[in-house]
Amino acid sequence: MPPATRIRLRVEERVPLTPCRYTDPADPGAGVRVVPYLRLTTSACIVNRSGGRNWVDAAVLDTGAWITAIEASAWQKYDDAGLIEHLPIVEPDGMSPSFVGGATSAYRLGRLWIQLLDPQPTKIAFLSAVPVVAQLLLNPGCRLPSPILLGLHLGVLDGRRLTREPVLPAPAPLASDRGSWFGQQWYLETV
């Protein structure tokens, strides 16, 4: 099956420890409002370009992350399978640690080929694999919302467009996707 040019991303509602609650002075009768904690999620397939085994892991698309980050336990299994090309850092002594997932971690840089998947009821749509430069986190205590945090640069967004389409709020067709509950669907498409 050829790659798709557009896939749907899942909108996952996570429950924060302290939800954001507010009142609107312009609408005092509305009472307390709660801002939902939504994340764009997908499945990421780490592709073996020499024909060996691929790995699939959960991923969060984080538009606030400047680069992709991968938890230590995840990238180590990809590395054991020969799926990572390690990239030398020019000035490692002056490098700041990464701050992700509420923790800091030293990291190495690596390049992987990642294909994003869109499981549908009758098939699995996917975008072509692209090279992704990622921070390979060294601190096993640095936990991310998912094993892979997809960032803005040098990755899955290059040459693609992220779009949000409003829809009428309705129950979600898939339990893993809450987008329609909140009147939105998100897509990633090749341009």
mmCIF file of C-alpha atoms in Angstrom:
data_model
loop_
_atom_site.group_PDB
_atom_site.id
_atom_site.type_symbol
_atom_site.label_atom_id
_atom_site.label_comp_id
_atom_site.label_asym_id
_atom_site.label_seq_id
_atom_site.Cartn_x
_atom_site.Cartn_y
_atom_site.Cartn_z
ATOM 1 C CA MET A 1 0.000 0.000 0.000
ATOM 2 C CA PRO A 2 1.454 3.418 -0.929
ATOM 3 C CA PRO A 3 1.902 6.082 1.750
ATOM 4 C CA ALA A 4 -0.926 8.534 2.360
ATOM 5 C CA THR A 5 -0.483 12.261 1.859
ATOM 6 C CA ARG A 6 -2.584 13.059 4.946
ATOM 7 C CA ILE A 7 -3.179 11.317 8.253
ATOM 8 C CA ARG A 8 -5.387 12.122 11.195
ATOM 9 C CA LEU A 9 -3.757 12.755 14.544
ATOM 10 C CA ARG A 10 -5.523 11.690 17.718
ATOM 11 C CA VAL A 11 -6.559 14.232 20.335
ATOM 12 C CA GLU A 12 -5.960 12.642 23.704
ATOM 13 C CA GLU A 13 -7.383 14.132 26.878
ATOM 14 C CA ARG A 14 -5.021 13.731 29.795
ATOM 15 C CA VAL A 15 -5.959 14.462 33.371
ATOM 16 C CA PRO A 16 -3.522 16.958 34.887
ATOM 17 C CA LEU A 17 -2.749 16.898 38.592
ATOM 18 C CA THR A 18 -3.996 20.475 38.878
ATOM 19 C CA PRO A 19 -6.431 21.376 36.107
ATOM 20 C CA CYS A 20 -6.590 24.976 34.957
ATOM 21 C CA ARG A 21 -9.851 26.478 36.257
ATOM 22 C CA TYR A 22 -11.043 30.026 35.712
ATOM 23 C CA THR A 23 -14.070 32.307 35.756
ATOM 24 C CA ASP A 24 -14.943 34.690 32.956
ATOM 25 C CA PRO A 25 -15.934 38.191 34.150
ATOM 26 C CA ALA A 26 -17.664 38.725 30.791
ATOM 27 C CA ASP A 27 -19.954 35.742 31.528
ATOM 28 C CA PRO A 28 -20.394 35.518 35.336
ATOM 29 C CA GLY A 29 -23.333 33.114 35.028
ATOM 30 C CA ALA A 30 -21.154 30.451 33.408
ATOM 31 C CA GLY A 31 -19.475 29.571 36.701
ATOM 32 C CA VAL A 32 -16.092 27.895 36.872
ATOM 33 C CA ARG A 33 -14.645 26.737 33.571
ATOM 34 C CA VAL A 34 -11.979 24.101 33.109
ATOM 35 C CA VAL A 35 -9.386 24.142 30.336
ATOM 36 C CA PRO A 36 -8.984 20.577 29.024
ATOM 37 C CA TYR A 37 -5.466 19.167 28.882
ATOM 38 C CA LEU A 38 -5.312 17.947 25.283
ATOM 39 C CA ARG A 39 -2.369 16.337 23.489
ATOM 40 C CA LEU A 40 -1.906 15.433 19.828
ATOM 41 C CA THR A 41 -0.866 11.788 19.680
ATOM 42 C CA THR A 42 0.066 9.294 17.001
ATOM 43 C CA SER A 43 1.878 6.016 16.535
ATOM 44 C CA ALA A 44 5.471 6.295 15.351
ATOM 45 C CA CYS A 45 7.096 3.470 13.427
ATOM 46 C CA ILE A 46 10.889 3.496 13.682
ATOM 47 C CA VAL A 47 11.816 2.148 10.252
ATOM 48 C CA ASN A 48 14.697 -0.223 9.592
ATOM 49 C CA ARG A 49 15.981 0.980 6.214
ATOM 50 C CA SER A 50 17.896 -2.257 5.631
ATOM 51 C CA GLY A 51 14.774 -4.428 5.804
ATOM 52 C CA GLY A 52 14.990 -5.699 9.390
ATOM 53 C CA ARG A 53 12.491 -5.328 12.202
ATOM 54 C CA ASN A 54 10.637 -2.032 12.687
ATOM 55 C CA TRP A 55 9.473 -0.726 16.091
ATOM 56 C CA VAL A 56 6.169 1.015 16.817
ATOM 57 C CA ASP A 57 5.767 3.276 19.850
ATOM 58 C CA ALA A 58 3.342 5.903 21.087
ATOM 59 C CA ALA A 59 4.284 9.498 20.326
ATOM 60 C CA VAL A 60 3.091 12.963 21.276
ATOM 61 C CA LEU A 61 3.388 15.840 18.815
ATOM 62 C CA ASP A 62 4.552 18.792 20.925
ATOM 63 C CA THR A 63 4.617 22.119 19.093
ATOM 64 C CA GLY A 64 6.428 23.605 22.100
ATOM 65 C CA ALA A 65 9.397 21.255 21.730
ATOM 66 C CA TRP A 66 12.200 22.565 19.531
ATOM 67 C CA ILE A 67 13.458 19.082 18.678
ATOM 68 C CA THR A 68 12.303 15.488 19.087
ATOM 69 C CA ALA A 69 13.221 13.764 22.364
ATOM 70 C CA ILE A 70 13.171 10.023 23.068
ATOM 71 C CA GLU A 71 13.182 8.357 26.487
ATOM 72 C CA ALA A 72 16.245 6.292 27.395
ATOM 73 C CA SER A 73 14.397 2.954 27.563
ATOM 74 C CA ALA A 74 12.877 3.499 24.104
ATOM 75 C CA TRP A 75 15.924 4.676 22.169
ATOM 76 C CA GLN A 76 18.142 1.987 23.677
ATOM 77 C CA LYS A 77 15.977 -0.756 22.151
ATOM 78 C CA TYR A 78 16.044 1.050 18.776
ATOM 79 C CA ASP A 79 19.818 1.337 19.077
ATOM 80 C CA ASP A 80 20.151 -2.375 19.900
ATOM 81 C CA ALA A 81 18.214 -3.061 16.675
ATOM 82 C CA GLY A 82 20.582 -0.833 14.666
ATOM 83 C CA LEU A 83 17.947 1.828 13.950
ATOM 84 C CA ILE A 84 19.883 4.885 15.169
ATOM 85 C CA GLU A 85 22.689 6.751 13.447
ATOM 86 C CA HIS A 86 24.558 8.564 16.237
ATOM 87 C CA LEU A 87 25.529 12.148 15.415
ATOM 88 C CA PRO A 88 28.624 13.733 16.981
ATOM 89 C CA ILE A 89 27.999 16.931 18.941
ATOM 90 C CA VAL A 90 30.572 19.604 18.073
ATOM 91 C CA GLU A 91 31.019 21.130 21.559
ATOM 92 C CA PRO A 92 29.715 18.582 24.075
ATOM 93 C CA ASP A 93 31.295 20.342 27.093
ATOM 94 C CA GLY A 94 29.325 23.556 26.521
ATOM 95 C CA MET A 95 26.042 21.792 25.807
ATOM 96 C CA SER A 96 23.085 22.542 28.091
ATOM 97 C CA PRO A 97 21.098 19.569 29.351
ATOM 98 C CA SER A 98 17.640 18.991 27.968
ATOM 99 C CA PHE A 99 14.689 19.987 30.154
ATOM 100 C CA VAL A 100 11.686 17.846 29.231
ATOM 101 C CA GLY A 101 8.986 16.049 31.134
ATOM 102 C CA GLY A 102 9.697 18.084 34.274
ATOM 103 C CA ALA A 103 13.265 16.769 34.551
ATOM 104 C CA THR A 104 16.681 17.491 33.114
ATOM 105 C CA SER A 105 18.754 15.032 31.184
ATOM 106 C CA ALA A 106 22.034 14.949 29.361
ATOM 107 C CA TYR A 107 21.569 13.580 25.861
ATOM 108 C CA ARG A 108 23.202 12.313 22.721
ATOM 109 C CA LEU A 109 21.988 13.194 19.251
ATOM 110 C CA GLY A 110 20.816 10.561 16.836
ATOM 111 C CA ARG A 111 19.006 10.244 13.517
ATOM 112 C CA LEU A 112 16.188 7.747 13.010
ATOM 113 C CA TRP A 113 13.723 7.207 10.194
ATOM 114 C CA ILE A 114 10.173 7.654 11.503
ATOM 115 C CA GLN A 115 6.907 6.909 9.758
ATOM 116 C CA LEU A 116 3.655 8.133 11.361
ATOM 117 C CA LEU A 117 0.705 5.745 11.437
ATOM 118 C CA ASP A 118 -3.037 6.400 11.434
ATOM 119 C CA PRO A 119 -4.865 3.214 12.490
ATOM 120 C CA GLN A 120 -8.335 3.241 10.956
ATOM 121 C CA PRO A 121 -11.125 0.665 11.281
ATOM 122 C CA THR A 122 -10.382 -0.946 7.888
ATOM 123 C CA LYS A 123 -6.704 -0.116 7.252
ATOM 124 C CA ILE A 124 -3.619 1.625 8.584
ATOM 125 C CA ALA A 125 -2.760 4.825 6.741
ATOM 126 C CA PHE A 126 0.784 6.148 7.051
ATOM 127 C CA LEU A 127 2.983 9.010 5.953
ATOM 128 C CA SER A 128 6.336 8.221 4.337
ATOM 129 C CA ALA A 129 9.260 7.741 6.702
ATOM 130 C CA VAL A 130 11.452 10.816 7.146
ATOM 131 C CA PRO A 131 14.796 11.310 8.894
ATOM 132 C CA VAL A 132 14.363 12.708 12.405
ATOM 133 C CA VAL A 133 17.184 14.161 14.487
ATOM 134 C CA ALA A 134 16.404 13.520 18.144
ATOM 135 C CA GLN A 135 17.742 14.064 21.617
ATOM 136 C CA LEU A 136 18.425 10.593 22.978
ATOM 137 C CA LEU A 137 17.863 11.205 26.685
ATOM 138 C CA LEU A 138 20.405 9.607 29.013
ATOM 139 C CA ASN A 139 18.512 10.054 32.308
ATOM 140 C CA PRO A 140 16.160 7.051 32.753
ATOM 141 C CA GLY A 141 14.184 9.114 35.294
ATOM 142 C CA CYS A 142 13.285 11.698 32.647
ATOM 143 C CA ARG A 143 9.817 10.460 31.682
ATOM 144 C CA LEU A 144 7.913 11.944 28.755
ATOM 145 C CA PRO A 145 4.136 11.903 28.133
ATOM 146 C CA SER A 146 4.905 9.118 25.608
ATOM 147 C CA PRO A 147 8.207 7.365 24.778
ATOM 148 C CA ILE A 148 8.661 9.717 21.807
ATOM 149 C CA LEU A 149 8.061 13.470 21.961
ATOM 150 C CA LEU A 150 7.976 14.787 18.385
ATOM 151 C CA GLY A 151 9.361 18.327 18.129
ATOM 152 C CA LEU A 152 9.278 21.129 15.589
ATOM 153 C CA HIS A 153 12.641 20.978 13.825
ATOM 154 C CA LEU A 154 14.527 18.333 11.842
ATOM 155 C CA GLY A 155 11.672 15.865 12.000
ATOM 156 C CA VAL A 156 8.199 14.726 11.061
ATOM 157 C CA LEU A 157 6.869 18.256 10.449
ATOM 158 C CA ASP A 158 9.461 19.108 7.774
ATOM 159 C CA GLY A 159 7.709 19.418 4.404
ATOM 160 C CA ARG A 160 4.322 18.890 6.033
ATOM 161 C CA ARG A 161 1.414 21.005 7.205
ATOM 162 C CA LEU A 162 -0.374 20.626 10.540
ATOM 163 C CA THR A 163 -4.033 21.619 10.282
ATOM 164 C CA ARG A 164 -6.927 21.892 12.706
ATOM 165 C CA GLU A 165 -10.418 21.587 11.298
ATOM 166 C CA PRO A 166 -13.471 22.573 13.326
ATOM 167 C CA VAL A 167 -16.229 19.962 13.524
ATOM 168 C CA LEU A 168 -19.538 19.833 15.345
ATOM 169 C CA PRO A 169 -18.959 18.465 18.853
ATOM 170 C CA ALA A 170 -20.008 14.811 18.940
ATOM 171 C CA PRO A 171 -19.038 11.556 20.644
ATOM 172 C CA ALA A 172 -15.712 10.255 19.410
ATOM 173 C CA PRO A 173 -15.798 7.421 16.842
ATOM 174 C CA LEU A 174 -12.627 6.038 18.449
ATOM 175 C CA ALA A 175 -12.177 5.952 22.213
ATOM 176 C CA SER A 176 -8.547 7.028 21.780
ATOM 177 C CA ASP A 177 -9.544 10.242 19.978
ATOM 178 C CA ARG A 178 -11.369 12.965 21.920
ATOM 179 C CA GLY A 179 -11.075 15.625 19.198
ATOM 180 C CA SER A 180 -14.703 15.498 18.138
ATOM 181 C CA TRP A 181 -15.806 15.970 21.774
ATOM 182 C CA PHE A 182 -14.005 19.312 21.670
ATOM 183 C CA GLY A 183 -15.106 20.270 18.136
ATOM 184 C CA GLN A 184 -11.778 19.736 16.391
ATOM 185 C CA GLN A 185 -9.916 17.280 14.198
ATOM 186 C CA TRP A 186 -6.184 17.514 13.534
ATOM 187 C CA TYR A 187 -4.329 16.349 10.432
ATOM 188 C CA LEU A 188 -0.741 16.169 9.247
ATOM 189 C CA GLU A 189 -0.302 16.303 5.493
ATOM 190 C CA THR A 190 2.525 16.338 2.999
ATOM 191 C CA VAL A 191 2.858 19.613 1.070
#
